[in-house]
mmCIF file of C-alpha atoms in Angstrom:
data_model
loop_
_atom_site.group_PDB
_atom_site.id
_atom_site.type_symbol
_atom_site.label_atom_id
_atom_site.label_comp_id
_atom_site.label_asym_id
_atom_site.label_seq_id
_atom_site.Cartn_x
_atom_site.Cartn_y
_atom_site.Cartn_z
ATOM 1 C CA MET A 1443 0.000 0.000 0.000
ATOM 2 C CA GLU A 1444 2.792 2.421 0.872
ATOM 3 C CA LYS A 1445 4.533 1.717 -2.462
ATOM 4 C CA LYS A 1446 1.305 2.601 -4.276
ATOM 5 C CA ASN A 1447 0.890 5.799 -2.217
ATOM 6 C CA ILE A 1448 4.453 6.811 -3.097
ATOM 7 C CA LEU A 1449 3.672 6.247 -6.784
ATOM 8 C CA PHE A 1450 0.581 8.461 -6.610
ATOM 9 C CA ARG A 1451 2.413 11.165 -4.656
ATOM 10 C CA ASP A 1452 5.103 11.090 -7.365
ATOM 11 C CA ILE A 1453 2.449 11.298 -10.097
ATOM 12 C CA ILE A 1454 0.759 14.285 -8.433
ATOM 13 C CA LYS A 1455 4.118 15.992 -7.948
ATOM 14 C CA GLY A 1456 5.143 15.215 -11.549
ATOM 15 C CA LEU A 1457 1.880 16.560 -12.935
ATOM 16 C CA LYS A 1458 2.235 19.745 -10.938
ATOM 17 C CA ALA A 1459 5.833 20.175 -12.153
ATOM 18 C CA ARG A 1460 4.826 19.198 -15.720
ATOM 19 C CA ASP A 1461 7.597 16.586 -15.572
ATOM 20 C CA GLN A 1462 7.458 14.273 -18.603
ATOM 21 C CA ARG A 1463 9.389 11.566 -16.732
ATOM 22 C CA ILE A 1464 6.145 10.704 -14.902
ATOM 23 C CA GLN A 1465 4.705 9.294 -18.135
ATOM 24 C CA GLU A 1466 6.604 5.995 -17.918
ATOM 25 C CA PRO A 1467 5.389 5.008 -14.424
ATOM 26 C CA ILE A 1468 1.833 6.014 -15.382
ATOM 27 C CA TYR A 1469 2.058 3.906 -18.525
ATOM 28 C CA LYS A 1470 3.413 0.871 -16.642
ATOM 29 C CA TYR A 1471 0.916 1.142 -13.797
ATOM 30 C CA TYR A 1472 -2.244 1.633 -15.884
ATOM 31 C CA TRP A 1473 -1.487 -0.283 -19.089
ATOM 32 C CA GLY A 1474 -3.023 -3.581 -17.948
ATOM 33 C CA TYR A 1475 -6.139 -1.919 -16.573
ATOM 34 C CA LEU A 1476 -6.671 0.107 -19.740
ATOM 35 C CA MET A 1477 -6.078 -2.963 -21.890
ATOM 36 C CA GLY A 1478 -8.948 -4.576 -19.969
ATOM 37 C CA VAL A 1479 -11.099 -1.564 -20.807
ATOM 38 C CA ALA A 1480 -10.128 -1.653 -24.488
ATOM 39 C CA VAL A 1481 -10.837 -5.365 -25.013
ATOM 40 C CA ARG A 1482 -14.410 -4.840 -23.866
ATOM 41 C CA TYR A 1483 -14.865 -2.780 -27.031
ATOM 42 C CA ILE A 1484 -12.290 -4.199 -29.437
ATOM 43 C CA GLN A 1485 -12.000 -7.974 -29.657
ATOM 44 C CA ASP A 1486 -8.735 -8.051 -31.615
ATOM 45 C CA ARG A 1487 -6.011 -7.743 -28.951
ATOM 46 C CA ASP A 1488 -3.512 -6.133 -31.344
ATOM 47 C CA VAL A 1489 -6.020 -3.436 -32.249
ATOM 48 C CA ALA A 1490 -6.916 -3.045 -28.556
ATOM 49 C CA ARG A 1491 -3.207 -2.461 -27.804
ATOM 50 C CA GLU A 1492 -3.184 0.297 -30.422
ATOM 51 C CA VAL A 1493 -6.264 1.823 -28.791
ATOM 52 C CA VAL A 1494 -4.560 1.809 -25.382
ATOM 53 C CA ASN A 1495 -1.369 3.332 -26.761
ATOM 54 C CA ASP A 1496 -3.306 5.978 -28.697
ATOM 55 C CA GLY A 1497 -5.248 6.719 -25.511
ATOM 56 C CA PHE A 1498 -2.003 7.232 -23.605
ATOM 57 C CA VAL A 1499 -0.770 9.636 -26.275
ATOM 58 C CA LYS A 1500 -3.963 11.682 -25.828
ATOM 59 C CA ALA A 1501 -3.733 11.495 -22.030
ATOM 60 C CA PHE A 1502 -0.094 12.555 -21.982
ATOM 61 C CA LYS A 1503 -0.964 15.675 -24.001
ATOM 62 C CA HIS A 1504 -3.570 16.821 -21.470
ATOM 63 C CA MET A 1505 -2.692 15.229 -18.137
ATOM 64 C CA TYR A 1506 -0.702 18.164 -16.826
ATOM 65 C CA ASP A 1507 -3.950 20.122 -16.740
ATOM 66 C CA PHE A 1508 -5.783 17.326 -14.877
ATOM 67 C CA LYS A 1509 -7.738 18.935 -12.033
ATOM 68 C CA HIS A 1510 -7.836 17.210 -8.648
ATOM 69 C CA ASN A 1511 -8.208 18.093 -5.004
ATOM 70 C CA GLY A 1512 -4.795 16.734 -3.949
ATOM 71 C CA ILE A 1513 -6.274 14.013 -1.734
ATOM 72 C CA LEU A 1514 -4.437 10.799 -2.593
ATOM 73 C CA GLU A 1515 -7.423 8.434 -2.571
ATOM 74 C CA ASP A 1516 -9.582 10.826 -4.601
ATOM 75 C CA PHE A 1517 -6.794 11.401 -7.100
ATOM 76 C CA GLU A 1518 -6.288 7.662 -7.590
ATOM 77 C CA LYS A 1519 -9.972 7.124 -8.415
ATOM 78 C CA THR A 1520 -10.509 10.188 -10.580
ATOM 79 C CA PHE A 1521 -7.266 9.816 -12.542
ATOM 80 C CA LYS A 1522 -8.011 6.149 -13.254
ATOM 81 C CA ALA A 1523 -11.548 7.029 -14.379
ATOM 82 C CA TRP A 1524 -10.195 9.851 -16.544
ATOM 83 C CA LEU A 1525 -7.737 7.492 -18.264
ATOM 84 C CA ALA A 1526 -10.507 4.908 -18.759
ATOM 85 C CA ARG A 1527 -12.775 7.493 -20.392
ATOM 86 C CA ILE A 1528 -9.998 8.487 -22.786
ATOM 87 C CA THR A 1529 -9.480 4.819 -23.677
ATOM 88 C CA VAL A 1530 -13.211 4.290 -24.204
ATOM 89 C CA ARG A 1531 -13.465 7.379 -26.397
ATOM 90 C CA THR A 1532 -10.426 6.235 -28.398
ATOM 91 C CA ALA A 1533 -12.061 2.829 -28.916
ATOM 92 C CA LEU A 1534 -15.299 4.546 -29.929
ATOM 93 C CA ASP A 1535 -13.427 6.691 -32.438
ATOM 94 C CA LEU A 1536 -12.103 3.506 -34.019
ATOM 95 C CA ILE A 1537 -15.546 1.890 -33.964
ATOM 96 C CA ARG A 1538 -17.049 5.013 -35.522
ATOM 97 C CA THR A 1539 -14.349 4.930 -38.217
ATOM 98 C CA ASN A 1540 -15.428 1.374 -39.001
ATOM 99 C CA LYS A 1541 -19.094 2.314 -38.644
ATOM 100 C CA SER A 1542 -20.077 0.395 -41.759
ATOM 101 C CA GLN A 1543 -19.342 -2.813 -39.837
ATOM 102 C CA LEU A 1544 -21.941 -1.948 -37.213
ATOM 103 C CA SER A 1545 -25.606 -2.591 -37.788
ATOM 104 C CA PHE A 1546 -27.445 0.553 -36.745
ATOM 105 C CA VAL A 1547 -31.193 0.699 -36.512
ATOM 106 C CA GLU A 1548 -31.961 4.363 -36.937
ATOM 107 C CA ASN A 1549 -35.429 4.571 -35.478
ATOM 108 C CA TYR A 1550 -36.899 2.578 -32.622
ATOM 109 C CA GLU A 1551 -39.690 5.055 -31.942
ATOM 110 C CA GLY A 1552 -42.918 3.351 -30.957
ATOM 111 C CA ILE A 1553 -41.355 -0.028 -30.159
ATOM 112 C CA GLU A 1554 -42.137 -1.259 -26.659
ATOM 113 C CA ILE A 1555 -39.167 -2.570 -24.725
ATOM 114 C CA ASP A 1556 -39.774 -4.822 -21.764
ATOM 115 C CA ASN A 1557 -37.715 -4.270 -18.658
ATOM 116 C CA VAL A 1558 -35.078 -6.996 -18.682
ATOM 117 C CA GLN A 1559 -34.080 -8.412 -15.324
ATOM 118 C CA VAL A 1560 -30.704 -10.122 -15.243
ATOM 119 C CA SER A 1561 -30.528 -13.311 -13.221
ATOM 120 C CA ASP A 1562 -29.066 -12.877 -9.733
ATOM 121 C CA ALA A 1563 -26.709 -15.729 -10.533
ATOM 122 C CA LEU A 1564 -25.227 -13.813 -13.445
ATOM 123 C CA HIS A 1565 -21.669 -12.898 -12.440
ATOM 124 C CA VAL A 1566 -19.361 -10.271 -13.894
ATOM 125 C CA GLU A 1567 -16.932 -12.911 -15.192
ATOM 126 C CA ASP A 1568 -19.771 -14.647 -17.013
ATOM 127 C CA ILE A 1569 -20.898 -11.393 -18.594
ATOM 128 C CA MET A 1570 -17.384 -10.555 -19.748
ATOM 129 C CA LYS A 1571 -17.015 -13.960 -21.436
ATOM 130 C CA LEU A 1572 -20.364 -13.576 -23.160
ATOM 131 C CA LEU A 1573 -19.980 -9.949 -24.291
ATOM 132 C CA PHE A 1574 -18.351 -10.843 -27.584
ATOM 133 C CA HIS A 1575 -21.328 -12.973 -28.542
ATOM 134 C CA LEU A 1576 -23.308 -9.733 -28.836
ATOM 135 C CA PRO A 1577 -23.499 -7.639 -32.001
ATOM 136 C CA ASP A 1578 -20.875 -4.869 -31.903
ATOM 137 C CA LEU A 1579 -23.294 -2.029 -31.292
ATOM 138 C CA HIS A 1580 -25.170 -3.828 -28.511
ATOM 139 C CA ARG A 1581 -21.865 -4.659 -26.786
ATOM 140 C CA THR A 1582 -20.641 -1.085 -27.149
ATOM 141 C CA VAL A 1583 -23.803 0.440 -25.659
ATOM 142 C CA PHE A 1584 -23.805 -2.144 -22.827
ATOM 143 C CA ASN A 1585 -20.164 -1.364 -21.991
ATOM 144 C CA MET A 1586 -20.667 2.373 -22.120
ATOM 145 C CA TYR A 1587 -23.806 2.401 -19.989
ATOM 146 C CA GLU A 1588 -23.359 -0.464 -17.529
ATOM 147 C CA ILE A 1589 -19.594 -0.541 -17.100
ATOM 148 C CA GLU A 1590 -18.296 2.933 -17.919
ATOM 149 C CA GLY A 1591 -21.281 4.880 -16.567
ATOM 150 C CA PHE A 1592 -22.093 6.942 -19.658
ATOM 151 C CA SER A 1593 -25.628 8.339 -19.869
ATOM 152 C CA HIS A 1594 -27.875 7.536 -22.828
ATOM 153 C CA GLU A 1595 -27.425 11.140 -23.934
ATOM 154 C CA GLU A 1596 -23.617 10.730 -23.960
ATOM 155 C CA ILE A 1597 -23.897 7.393 -25.784
ATOM 156 C CA SER A 1598 -26.223 8.952 -28.323
ATOM 157 C CA SER A 1599 -23.770 11.766 -28.957
ATOM 158 C CA SER A 1600 -20.686 9.516 -29.069
ATOM 159 C CA LEU A 1601 -22.178 6.913 -31.393
ATOM 160 C CA GLU A 1602 -24.330 9.371 -33.360
ATOM 161 C CA ILE A 1603 -27.543 7.415 -32.721
ATOM 162 C CA PRO A 1604 -30.857 8.507 -31.192
ATOM 163 C CA GLU A 1605 -31.162 8.186 -27.404
ATOM 164 C CA SER A 1606 -34.107 5.843 -27.901
ATOM 165 C CA SER A 1607 -31.842 3.539 -29.931
ATOM 166 C CA SER A 1608 -29.279 3.560 -27.129
ATOM 167 C CA ARG A 1609 -31.953 2.439 -24.665
ATOM 168 C CA THR A 1610 -33.127 -0.262 -27.062
ATOM 169 C CA TYR A 1611 -29.623 -1.574 -27.721
ATOM 170 C CA LEU A 1612 -28.990 -1.721 -23.972
ATOM 171 C CA SER A 1613 -32.217 -3.605 -23.366
ATOM 172 C CA ARG A 1614 -31.499 -6.035 -26.178
ATOM 173 C CA ALA A 1615 -27.919 -6.545 -24.977
ATOM 174 C CA LYS A 1616 -29.149 -7.398 -21.478
ATOM 175 C CA GLN A 1617 -31.763 -9.768 -22.872
ATOM 176 C CA LYS A 1618 -29.223 -11.503 -25.125
ATOM 177 C CA LEU A 1619 -26.691 -11.783 -22.274
ATOM 178 C CA ARG A 1620 -29.369 -13.311 -20.077
ATOM 179 C CA GLU A 1621 -30.307 -15.826 -22.790
ATOM 180 C CA LEU A 1622 -26.657 -16.713 -23.431
ATOM 181 C CA TYR A 1623 -25.970 -17.057 -19.732
ATOM 182 C CA LEU A 1624 -28.992 -19.278 -19.125
ATOM 183 C CA LYS A 1625 -28.063 -21.419 -22.127
ATOM 184 C CA ASN A 1626 -24.439 -21.783 -20.976
ATOM 185 C CA HIS A 1627 -25.522 -22.343 -17.373
ATOM 186 C CA SER A 1628 -27.891 -25.104 -18.537
ATOM 187 C CA LEU A 1629 -25.147 -26.751 -20.571
ATOM 188 C CA ALA A 1630 -22.703 -26.524 -17.654
ATOM 189 C CA ASN A 1631 -25.221 -28.274 -15.418
ATOM 190 C CA GLY A 1632 -25.775 -31.075 -17.911
ATOM 191 C CA ASN A 1633 -29.084 -29.830 -19.305
ATOM 192 C CA PRO A 1634 -29.061 -29.607 -23.106
ATOM 193 C CA GLY A 1635 -31.078 -26.427 -23.194
#
């Protein structure tokens, strides 16, 4: 714990001094975490690595202006979240560039969406394994809303889709995850379906 506190004190001091030498320890400390963020959006690990590295380039340009209250625990949380948001936005930029690969439904107005309840037995690890069985857009909206904490308005703006579509994609992603989980859970328990 003390080693980690020293690292964050050094990062805060380096940011304040605008010392570029702080970039290497930041990169080493956060790379694995941000790779985990990137692979939730980009299945190809080589492309996800590029996303993480591009995200670091963006972060390093702006991190010296990162605002924080100087409290170590708060800084750790907010800086990590800030880096994650940059990584997510970098992944979204790539997804948007390859937009033709995504299947957008432009208008869901008037379609009723049932509230989808996820099984209590559904665990985070199970969801992460099943995420890549979802269509790209459903997975992206699920990640942004449920994991990253984006609002439907932010998702709508980032993905250039209507807010109603964001809500629909989220609902459908949850429903599909539930179906996949129940199917896999049945198979794991020896029931063929």
